[in-house]
Coordinates of C-alpha atoms in Angstrom, one line a residue:
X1435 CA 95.0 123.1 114.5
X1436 CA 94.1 123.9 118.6
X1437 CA 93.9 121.9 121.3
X1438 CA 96.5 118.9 122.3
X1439 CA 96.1 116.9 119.3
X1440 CA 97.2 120.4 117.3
X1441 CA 99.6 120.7 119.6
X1442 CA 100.9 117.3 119.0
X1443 CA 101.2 117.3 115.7
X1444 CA 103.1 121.0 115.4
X1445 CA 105.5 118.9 117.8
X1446 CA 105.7 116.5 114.9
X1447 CA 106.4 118.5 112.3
X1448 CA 108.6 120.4 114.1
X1449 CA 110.8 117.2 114.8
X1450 CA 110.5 116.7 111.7
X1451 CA 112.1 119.9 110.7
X1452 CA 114.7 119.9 112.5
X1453 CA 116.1 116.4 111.2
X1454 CA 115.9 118.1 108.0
X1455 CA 118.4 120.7 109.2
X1456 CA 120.6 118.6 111.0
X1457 CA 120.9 116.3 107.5
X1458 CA 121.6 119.2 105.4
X1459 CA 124.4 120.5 108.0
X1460 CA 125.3 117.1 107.3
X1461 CA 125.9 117.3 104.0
X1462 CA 127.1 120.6 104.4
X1463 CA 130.2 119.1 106.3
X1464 CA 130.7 116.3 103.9
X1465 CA 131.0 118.6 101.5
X1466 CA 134.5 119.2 100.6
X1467 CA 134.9 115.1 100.3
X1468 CA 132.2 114.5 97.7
X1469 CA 134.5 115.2 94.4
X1470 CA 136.9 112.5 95.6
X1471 CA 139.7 115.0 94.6
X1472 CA 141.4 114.2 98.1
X1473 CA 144.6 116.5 98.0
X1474 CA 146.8 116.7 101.1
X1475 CA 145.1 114.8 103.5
X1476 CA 141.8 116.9 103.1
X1477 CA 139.6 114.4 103.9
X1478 CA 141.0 114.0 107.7
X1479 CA 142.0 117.6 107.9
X1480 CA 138.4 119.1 107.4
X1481 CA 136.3 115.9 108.8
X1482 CA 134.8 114.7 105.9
X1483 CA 136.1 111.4 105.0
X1484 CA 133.1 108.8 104.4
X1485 CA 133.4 105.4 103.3
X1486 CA 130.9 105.9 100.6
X1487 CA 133.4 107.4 98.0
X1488 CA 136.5 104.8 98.4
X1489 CA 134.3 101.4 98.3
X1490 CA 132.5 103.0 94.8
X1491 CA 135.7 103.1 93.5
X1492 CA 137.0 99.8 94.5
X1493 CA 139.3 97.5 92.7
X1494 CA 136.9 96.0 90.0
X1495 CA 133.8 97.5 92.1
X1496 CA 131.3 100.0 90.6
X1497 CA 133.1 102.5 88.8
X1498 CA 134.7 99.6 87.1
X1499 CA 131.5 98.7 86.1
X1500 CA 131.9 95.2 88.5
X1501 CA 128.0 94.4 90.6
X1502 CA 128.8 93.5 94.4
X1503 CA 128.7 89.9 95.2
X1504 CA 128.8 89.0 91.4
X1505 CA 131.7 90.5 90.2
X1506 CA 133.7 91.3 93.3
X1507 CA 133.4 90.8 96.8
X1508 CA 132.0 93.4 99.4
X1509 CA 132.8 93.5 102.9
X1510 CA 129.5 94.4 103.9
X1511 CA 125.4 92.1 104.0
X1512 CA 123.7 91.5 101.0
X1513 CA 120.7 94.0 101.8
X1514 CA 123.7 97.3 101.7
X1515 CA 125.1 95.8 98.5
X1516 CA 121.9 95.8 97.1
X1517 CA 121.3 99.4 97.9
X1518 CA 124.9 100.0 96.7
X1519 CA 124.4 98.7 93.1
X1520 CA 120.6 100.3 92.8
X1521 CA 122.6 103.7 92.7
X1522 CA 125.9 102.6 91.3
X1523 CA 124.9 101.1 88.0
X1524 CA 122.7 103.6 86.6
X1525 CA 125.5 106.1 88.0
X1526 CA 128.0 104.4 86.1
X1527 CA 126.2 104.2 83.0
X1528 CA 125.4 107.9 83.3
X1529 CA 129.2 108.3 83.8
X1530 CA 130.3 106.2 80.4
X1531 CA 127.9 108.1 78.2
X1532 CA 127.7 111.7 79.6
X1533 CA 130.9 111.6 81.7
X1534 CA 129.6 113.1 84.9
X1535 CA 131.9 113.0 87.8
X1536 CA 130.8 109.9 89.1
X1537 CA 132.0 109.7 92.6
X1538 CA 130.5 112.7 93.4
X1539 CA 127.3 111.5 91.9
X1540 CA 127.2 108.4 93.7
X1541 CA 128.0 110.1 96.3
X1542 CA 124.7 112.4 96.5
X1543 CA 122.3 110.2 95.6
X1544 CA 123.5 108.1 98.3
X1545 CA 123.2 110.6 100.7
X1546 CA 119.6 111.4 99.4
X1547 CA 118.4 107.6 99.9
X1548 CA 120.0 107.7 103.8
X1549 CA 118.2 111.2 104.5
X1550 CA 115.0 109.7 103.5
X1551 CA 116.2 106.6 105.8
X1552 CA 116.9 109.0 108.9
X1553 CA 113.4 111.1 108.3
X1554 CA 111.5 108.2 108.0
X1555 CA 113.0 106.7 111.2
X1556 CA 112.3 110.0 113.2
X1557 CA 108.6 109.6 111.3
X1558 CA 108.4 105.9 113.0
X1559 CA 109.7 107.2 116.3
X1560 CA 107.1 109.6 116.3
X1561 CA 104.6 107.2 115.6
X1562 CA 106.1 105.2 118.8
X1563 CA 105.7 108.4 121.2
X1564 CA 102.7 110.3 120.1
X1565 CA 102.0 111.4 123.7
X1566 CA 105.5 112.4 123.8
X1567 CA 107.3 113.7 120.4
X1568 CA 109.9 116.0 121.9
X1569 CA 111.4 113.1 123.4
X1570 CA 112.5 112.1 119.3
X1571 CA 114.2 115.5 119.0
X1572 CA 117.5 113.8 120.7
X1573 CA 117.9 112.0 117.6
X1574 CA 116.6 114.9 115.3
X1575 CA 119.2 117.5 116.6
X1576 CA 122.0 114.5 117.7
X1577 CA 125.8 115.8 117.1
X1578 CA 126.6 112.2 116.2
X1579 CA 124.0 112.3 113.9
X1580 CA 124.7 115.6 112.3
X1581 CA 128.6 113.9 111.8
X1582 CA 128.9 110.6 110.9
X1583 CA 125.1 109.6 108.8
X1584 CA 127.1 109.1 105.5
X1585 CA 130.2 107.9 106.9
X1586 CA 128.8 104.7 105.8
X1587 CA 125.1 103.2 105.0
X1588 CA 124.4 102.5 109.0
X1589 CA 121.0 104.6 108.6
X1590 CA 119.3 101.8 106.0
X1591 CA 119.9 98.9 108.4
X1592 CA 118.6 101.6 111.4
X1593 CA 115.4 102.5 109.2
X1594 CA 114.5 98.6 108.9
X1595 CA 115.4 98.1 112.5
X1596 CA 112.6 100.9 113.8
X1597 CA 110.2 99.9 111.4
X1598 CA 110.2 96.1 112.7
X1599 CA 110.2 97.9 116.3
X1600 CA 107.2 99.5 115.0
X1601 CA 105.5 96.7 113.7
X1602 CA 106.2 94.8 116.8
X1603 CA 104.3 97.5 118.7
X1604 CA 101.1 97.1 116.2
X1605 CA 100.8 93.3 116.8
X1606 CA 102.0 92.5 113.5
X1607 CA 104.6 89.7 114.4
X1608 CA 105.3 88.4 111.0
X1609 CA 105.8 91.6 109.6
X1610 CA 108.1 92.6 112.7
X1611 CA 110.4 89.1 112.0
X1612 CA 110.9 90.4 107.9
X1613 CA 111.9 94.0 108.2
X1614 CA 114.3 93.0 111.7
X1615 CA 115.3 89.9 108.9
X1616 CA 116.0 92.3 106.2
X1617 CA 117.9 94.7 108.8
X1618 CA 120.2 91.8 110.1
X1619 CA 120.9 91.4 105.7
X1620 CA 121.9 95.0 106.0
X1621 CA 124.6 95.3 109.4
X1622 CA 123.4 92.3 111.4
X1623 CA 123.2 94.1 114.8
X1624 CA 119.1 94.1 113.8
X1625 CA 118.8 90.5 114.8
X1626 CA 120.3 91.6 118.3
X1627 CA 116.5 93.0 118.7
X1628 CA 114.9 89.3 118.9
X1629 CA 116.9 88.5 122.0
X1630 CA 114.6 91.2 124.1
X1631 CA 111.1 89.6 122.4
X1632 CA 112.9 86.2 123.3
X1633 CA 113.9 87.1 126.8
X1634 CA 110.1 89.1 127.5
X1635 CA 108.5 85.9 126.0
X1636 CA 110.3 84.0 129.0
X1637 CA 108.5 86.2 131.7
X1638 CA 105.2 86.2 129.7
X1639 CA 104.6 83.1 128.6
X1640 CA 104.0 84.9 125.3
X1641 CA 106.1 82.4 123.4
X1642 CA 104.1 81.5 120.1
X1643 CA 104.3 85.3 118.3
X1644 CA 107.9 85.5 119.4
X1645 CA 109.0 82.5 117.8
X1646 CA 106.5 83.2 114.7
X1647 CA 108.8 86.5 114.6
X1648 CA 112.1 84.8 114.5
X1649 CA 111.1 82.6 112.2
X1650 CA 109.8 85.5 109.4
X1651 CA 113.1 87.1 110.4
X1652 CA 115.0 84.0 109.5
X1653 CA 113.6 82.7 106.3
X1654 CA 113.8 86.7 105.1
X1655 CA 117.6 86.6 105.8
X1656 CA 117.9 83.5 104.1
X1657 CA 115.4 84.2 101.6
X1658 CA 117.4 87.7 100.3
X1659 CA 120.9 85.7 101.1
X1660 CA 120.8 82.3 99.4
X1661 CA 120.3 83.5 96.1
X1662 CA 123.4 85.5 96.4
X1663 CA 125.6 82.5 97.9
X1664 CA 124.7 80.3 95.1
X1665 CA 125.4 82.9 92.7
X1666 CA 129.3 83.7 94.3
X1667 CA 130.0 82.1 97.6
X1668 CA 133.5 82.9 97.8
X1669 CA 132.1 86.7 97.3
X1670 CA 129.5 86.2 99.3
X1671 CA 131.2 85.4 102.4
X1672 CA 133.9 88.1 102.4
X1673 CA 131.9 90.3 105.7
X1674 CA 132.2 87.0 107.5
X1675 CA 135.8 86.2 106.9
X1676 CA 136.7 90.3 107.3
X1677 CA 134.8 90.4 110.5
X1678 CA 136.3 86.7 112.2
X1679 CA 140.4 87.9 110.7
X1680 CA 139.7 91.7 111.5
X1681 CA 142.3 93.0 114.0
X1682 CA 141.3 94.5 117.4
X1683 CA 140.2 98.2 116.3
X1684 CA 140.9 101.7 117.6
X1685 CA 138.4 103.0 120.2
X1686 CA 137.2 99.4 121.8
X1687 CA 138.1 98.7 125.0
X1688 CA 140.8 96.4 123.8
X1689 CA 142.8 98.9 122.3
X1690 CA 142.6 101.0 125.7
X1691 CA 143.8 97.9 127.1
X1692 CA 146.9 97.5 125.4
X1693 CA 147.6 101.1 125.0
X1694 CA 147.8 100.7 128.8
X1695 CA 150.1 98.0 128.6
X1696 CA 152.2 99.3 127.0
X1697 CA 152.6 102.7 129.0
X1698 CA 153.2 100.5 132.4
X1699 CA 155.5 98.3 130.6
X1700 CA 157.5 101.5 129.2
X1701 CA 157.7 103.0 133.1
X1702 CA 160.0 99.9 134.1
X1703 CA 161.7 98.2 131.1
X1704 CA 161.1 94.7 131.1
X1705 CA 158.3 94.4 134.0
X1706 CA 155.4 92.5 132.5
X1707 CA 152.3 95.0 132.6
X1708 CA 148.6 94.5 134.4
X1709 CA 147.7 93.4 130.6
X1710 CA 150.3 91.5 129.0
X1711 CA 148.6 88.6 130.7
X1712 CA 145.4 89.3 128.7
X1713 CA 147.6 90.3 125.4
X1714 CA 149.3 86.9 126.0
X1715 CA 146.7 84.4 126.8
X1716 CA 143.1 86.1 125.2
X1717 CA 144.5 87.7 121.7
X1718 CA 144.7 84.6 120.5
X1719 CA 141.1 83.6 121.3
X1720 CA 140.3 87.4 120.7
X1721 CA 136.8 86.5 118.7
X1722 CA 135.5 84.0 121.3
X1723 CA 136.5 86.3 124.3
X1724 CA 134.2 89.0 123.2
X1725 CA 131.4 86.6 122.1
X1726 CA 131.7 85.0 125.3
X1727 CA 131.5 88.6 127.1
X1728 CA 128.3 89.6 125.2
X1729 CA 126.8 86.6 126.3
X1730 CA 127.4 86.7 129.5
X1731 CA 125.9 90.5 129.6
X1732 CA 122.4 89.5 127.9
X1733 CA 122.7 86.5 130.5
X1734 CA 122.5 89.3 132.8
X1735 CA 119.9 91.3 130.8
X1736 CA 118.0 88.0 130.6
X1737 CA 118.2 87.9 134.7
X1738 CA 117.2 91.5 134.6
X1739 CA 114.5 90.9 133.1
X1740 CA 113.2 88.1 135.0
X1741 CA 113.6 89.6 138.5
X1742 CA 112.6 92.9 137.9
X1743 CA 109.9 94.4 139.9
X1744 CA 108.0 95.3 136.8
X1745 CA 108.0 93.8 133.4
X1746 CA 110.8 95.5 131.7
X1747 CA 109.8 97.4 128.2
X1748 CA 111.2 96.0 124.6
X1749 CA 113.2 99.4 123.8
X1750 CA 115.1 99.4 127.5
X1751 CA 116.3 95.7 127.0
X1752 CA 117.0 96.4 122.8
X1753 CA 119.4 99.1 124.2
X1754 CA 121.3 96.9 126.6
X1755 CA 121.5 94.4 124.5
X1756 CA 123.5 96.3 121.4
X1757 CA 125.0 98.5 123.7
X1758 CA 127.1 95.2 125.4
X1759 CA 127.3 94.7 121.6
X1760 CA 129.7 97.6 121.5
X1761 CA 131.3 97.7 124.8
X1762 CA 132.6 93.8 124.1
X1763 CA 132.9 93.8 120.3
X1764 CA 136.6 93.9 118.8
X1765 CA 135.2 96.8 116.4
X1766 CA 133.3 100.0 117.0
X1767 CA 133.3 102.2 114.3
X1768 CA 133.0 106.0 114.4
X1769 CA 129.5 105.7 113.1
X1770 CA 128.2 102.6 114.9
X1771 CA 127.4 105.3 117.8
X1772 CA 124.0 105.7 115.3
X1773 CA 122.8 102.4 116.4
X1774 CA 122.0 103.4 120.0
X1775 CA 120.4 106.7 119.1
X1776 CA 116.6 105.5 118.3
X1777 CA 116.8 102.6 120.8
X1778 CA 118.3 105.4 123.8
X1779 CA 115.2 107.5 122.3
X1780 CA 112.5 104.6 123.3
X1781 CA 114.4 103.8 126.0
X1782 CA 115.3 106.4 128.3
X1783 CA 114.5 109.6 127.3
X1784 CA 116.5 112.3 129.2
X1785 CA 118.3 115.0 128.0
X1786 CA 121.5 115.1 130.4
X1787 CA 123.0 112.1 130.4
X1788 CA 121.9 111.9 126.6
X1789 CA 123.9 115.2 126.0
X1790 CA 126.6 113.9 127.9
X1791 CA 127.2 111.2 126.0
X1792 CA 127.3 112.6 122.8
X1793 CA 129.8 115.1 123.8
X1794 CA 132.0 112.0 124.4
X1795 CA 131.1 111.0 120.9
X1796 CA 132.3 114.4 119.3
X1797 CA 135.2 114.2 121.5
X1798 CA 136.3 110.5 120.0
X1799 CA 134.9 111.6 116.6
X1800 CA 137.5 115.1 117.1
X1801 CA 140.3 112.6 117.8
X1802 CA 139.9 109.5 115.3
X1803 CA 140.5 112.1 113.0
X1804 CA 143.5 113.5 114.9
X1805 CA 144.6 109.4 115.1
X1806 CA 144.1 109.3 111.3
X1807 CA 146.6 112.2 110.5
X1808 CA 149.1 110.2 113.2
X1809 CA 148.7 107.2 111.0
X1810 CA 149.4 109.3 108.0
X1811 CA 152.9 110.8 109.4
X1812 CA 151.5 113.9 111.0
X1813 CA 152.2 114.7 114.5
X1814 CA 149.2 116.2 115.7
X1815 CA 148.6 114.9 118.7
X1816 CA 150.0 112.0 121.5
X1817 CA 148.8 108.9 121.5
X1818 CA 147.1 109.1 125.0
X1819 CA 144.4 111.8 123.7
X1820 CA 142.8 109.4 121.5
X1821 CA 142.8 106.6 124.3
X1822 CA 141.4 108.8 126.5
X1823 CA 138.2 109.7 124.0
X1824 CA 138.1 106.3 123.7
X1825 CA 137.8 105.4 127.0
X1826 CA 135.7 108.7 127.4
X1827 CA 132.7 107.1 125.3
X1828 CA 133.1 103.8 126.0
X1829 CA 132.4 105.1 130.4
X1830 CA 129.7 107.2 128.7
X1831 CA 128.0 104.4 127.0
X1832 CA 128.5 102.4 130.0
X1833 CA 126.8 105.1 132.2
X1834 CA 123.5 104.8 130.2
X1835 CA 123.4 100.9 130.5
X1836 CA 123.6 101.4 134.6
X1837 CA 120.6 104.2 134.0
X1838 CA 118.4 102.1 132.1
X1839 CA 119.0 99.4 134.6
X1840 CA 117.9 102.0 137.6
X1841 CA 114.8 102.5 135.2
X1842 CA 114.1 98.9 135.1
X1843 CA 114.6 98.7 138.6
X1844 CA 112.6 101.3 140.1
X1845 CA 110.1 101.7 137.6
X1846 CA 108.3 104.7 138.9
X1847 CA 112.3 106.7 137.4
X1848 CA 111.0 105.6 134.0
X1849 CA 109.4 108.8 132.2
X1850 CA 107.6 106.9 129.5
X1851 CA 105.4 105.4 132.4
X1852 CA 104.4 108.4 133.4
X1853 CA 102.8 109.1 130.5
X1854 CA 101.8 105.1 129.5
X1855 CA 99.8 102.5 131.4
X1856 CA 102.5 99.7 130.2
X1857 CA 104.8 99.0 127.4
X1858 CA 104.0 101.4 124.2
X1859 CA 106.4 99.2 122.4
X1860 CA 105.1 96.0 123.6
X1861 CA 103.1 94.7 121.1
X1862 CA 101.2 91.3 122.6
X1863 CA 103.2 91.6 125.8
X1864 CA 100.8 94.7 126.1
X1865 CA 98.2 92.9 127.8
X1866 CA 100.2 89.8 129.3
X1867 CA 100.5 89.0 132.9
X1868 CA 103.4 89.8 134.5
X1869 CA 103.9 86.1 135.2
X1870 CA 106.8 86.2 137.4
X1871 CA 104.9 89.6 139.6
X1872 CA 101.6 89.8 139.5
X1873 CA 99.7 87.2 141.9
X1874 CA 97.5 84.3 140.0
X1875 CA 94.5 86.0 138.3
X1876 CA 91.1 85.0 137.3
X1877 CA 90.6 82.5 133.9
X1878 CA 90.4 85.2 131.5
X1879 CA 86.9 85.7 129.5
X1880 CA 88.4 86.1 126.2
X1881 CA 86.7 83.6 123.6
X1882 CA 89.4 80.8 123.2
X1883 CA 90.3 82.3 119.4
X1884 CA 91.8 85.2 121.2
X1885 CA 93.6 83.3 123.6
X1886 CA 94.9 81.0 121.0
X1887 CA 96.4 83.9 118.9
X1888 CA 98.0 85.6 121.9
X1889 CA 99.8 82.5 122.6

């Protein structure tokens, strides 16, 4: 087809394309893991390990012929165990009567139901940018994506996360609040994405389809959940017990922390280092320390978006909000870095400092597998590398908080407003005054049903 909308839509399909090339290099990569048949530290020497293939074959869990929640407990939301046992019970039974391998079964069709997960994200994105679909080829042609989207099941609770973005941006508020509800079921980090809506309803006035959102998004979380803690409470609340008794993990700013402690300390025996105070006085109140942190940095988002000159858009506060998530949490996985990929795609949209930062994440991903080997008895590496990839992403990540911030700022940086009037992503803040900018206006025309629905 000619002209722009031709043009447009080759675009798509080339996006398209390429996240299909980047998935099967994916599995490409993973491929010497998916037997199981881990000899010799394989699985850290060649960069394939994945969480997928260990929790199937967990102590009374799936291969055992156990269901999540039921039978055993699962240190991950009800909406992943669900997808979990949808594969892993017909996988078993296949393995009891035909004996298939079935790790490497599981396995596969796993990856096949995250593919479809990643390609219908970049689908969604599209459908977000269609005056600008080259800007969704950074998560198409991603390095982080291309190494870590079967380390574990991150993509489903990204797939529901974009599709309430996306319903949020077509004025559909209920149906925004249930898939963010059933995304917060899968990881939680989802339900991060009402605070923007919340905080945008503050400078709007736009409160009643913001709070008709939450509300979907709560009785779908509790709707999915309940049934589940009546069924096996005990099992059911595993993920919240692992995630309050979890120890500080490698590659968070905390682990950098005492890492440096410990090399001042070890310059002068028995001086007290820069962060023995903090080891000393905040481990103990390690879980409130970093929920205090994050809430302090949406305080600041929240004043961001208050005094800004122009009223910020949904996908630039969604980023800063789970990326203080990160840069404060206790835990930051390898693969969590897939969480800021679709939001960094909506929200700022620029090639260098996107490249840059995913270098830092194949430098961190290089040497948490180096670490791994350490913790296994080989010496492959000091100590001080991995810090220093650590510390490497966590500056990087940091960086694009500061440059979404300029963008929010001095709104004329911003390259989605060059090509959009306002907010694509905006949904009923679309057409809202900029209450705490724009000088009084004239009582609006609209017939009062309107103005009732828009709050």
């Amino acid at each position: 087809a000619g002209g722009p909308a031709g043009r447009l839509a080759a675009a798509a399909r080339a996006v398209l394309a390429l996240t299909c090339a980047t998935l099967v290099l994916h599995w490409l990569q993973k491929f010497p893991c998916q037997d199981a048949r881990w000899d010799n530290l394989e699985q850290y020497t060649r960069f394939c390990y994945t969480d997928v293939i260990p929790l199937y074959g967990a102590k009374g869990g799936l291969l055992h012929g156990g269901v999540p929640y039921l039978d055993y407990p699962l240190e991950y939301p009800v909406v992943t165990g669900f997808f979990m046992t949808l594969i892993g019970v017909p996988v078993h039974a296949l393995g009891t009567a035909a004996g298939i391998n079935e790790y490497q079964w599981f396995y596969h069709l796993t990856a096949l139901g995250l593919f479809a997960c990643a390609i219908a994200t970049v689908a969604m994105l599209l459908a977000l940018r269609r005056r600008r679909p080259w800007d969704v080829a950074m998560f198409a042609v991603s390095p982080a994506l291309l190494v870590t989207a079967t380390i574990n099941w991150d993509l489903l609770a990204i797939v529901l996360a974009v599709a309430g973005l996306l319903a949020w941006a077509r004025r559909w508020p209920v149906h925004a609040g249930v898939l963010l509800g059933l995304g917060t079921a899968a990881k939680l980090w989802p339900g991060l994405l009402f605070l923007p809506l919340v905080m945008l309803a503050l400078r709007t006035g736009r409160y009643r389809p913001v709070w008709t959102s939450v509300a979907a998004g709560v009785g779908t979380w509790l709707a999915v959940n309940v049934p589940v803690m009546l069924a096996n409470f005990d099992n059911w609340k595993r993920f919240l017990e692992l995630n309050t008794q979890r120890p500080v993990d490698w590659g968070t700013v905390w682990y950098v922390g005492r890492f440096l402690d410990g090399a001042w300390r070890s310059g002068a025996p028995g001086d007290r280092g820069p962060f023995q105070w903090l080891a000393a006085h905040v481990d103990p109140y390690l879980n409130w320390t970093s929920y205090a942190l994050f809430l302090a940095a949406c305080a600041g988002v929240a004043w961001l978006t208050l005094r800004a000159p122009q009223r910020p858009r949904v996908a630039q506060l969604g980023f800063l909000v789970v990326a203080a998530f990160l840069l404060t949490s206790k835990v930051w996985s390898q693969q969590f870095t897939l969480w800021l990929l679709p939001l960094l795609v909506l929200a700022r949209p620029r090639w260098g400092a996107f490249l840059a930062w995913q270098a830092a994440e194949i430098g961190y991903f290089l040497a948490f597998y180096g670490k791994m080997l350490i913790e296994s008895g080989r010496d492959v590496m000091p100590e001080g590398v991995f810090v220093l990839a650590a510390g490497c992403r966590w500056a990087a990540v940091a960086v694009l908080c500061l440059l979404v911030v300029r963008d929010i700022r001095y709104p004329h940086l911003d390259p989605v407003r060059a090509e959009y009037p306002d907010d694509p992503d905006g949904g009923v803040f679309g057409d809202a005054r900029d209450r705490a900018t724009a000088p009084p206006a004239a009582p609006s025309a609209r017939p009062a049903a309107r103005v009732r629905a828009d709050g």
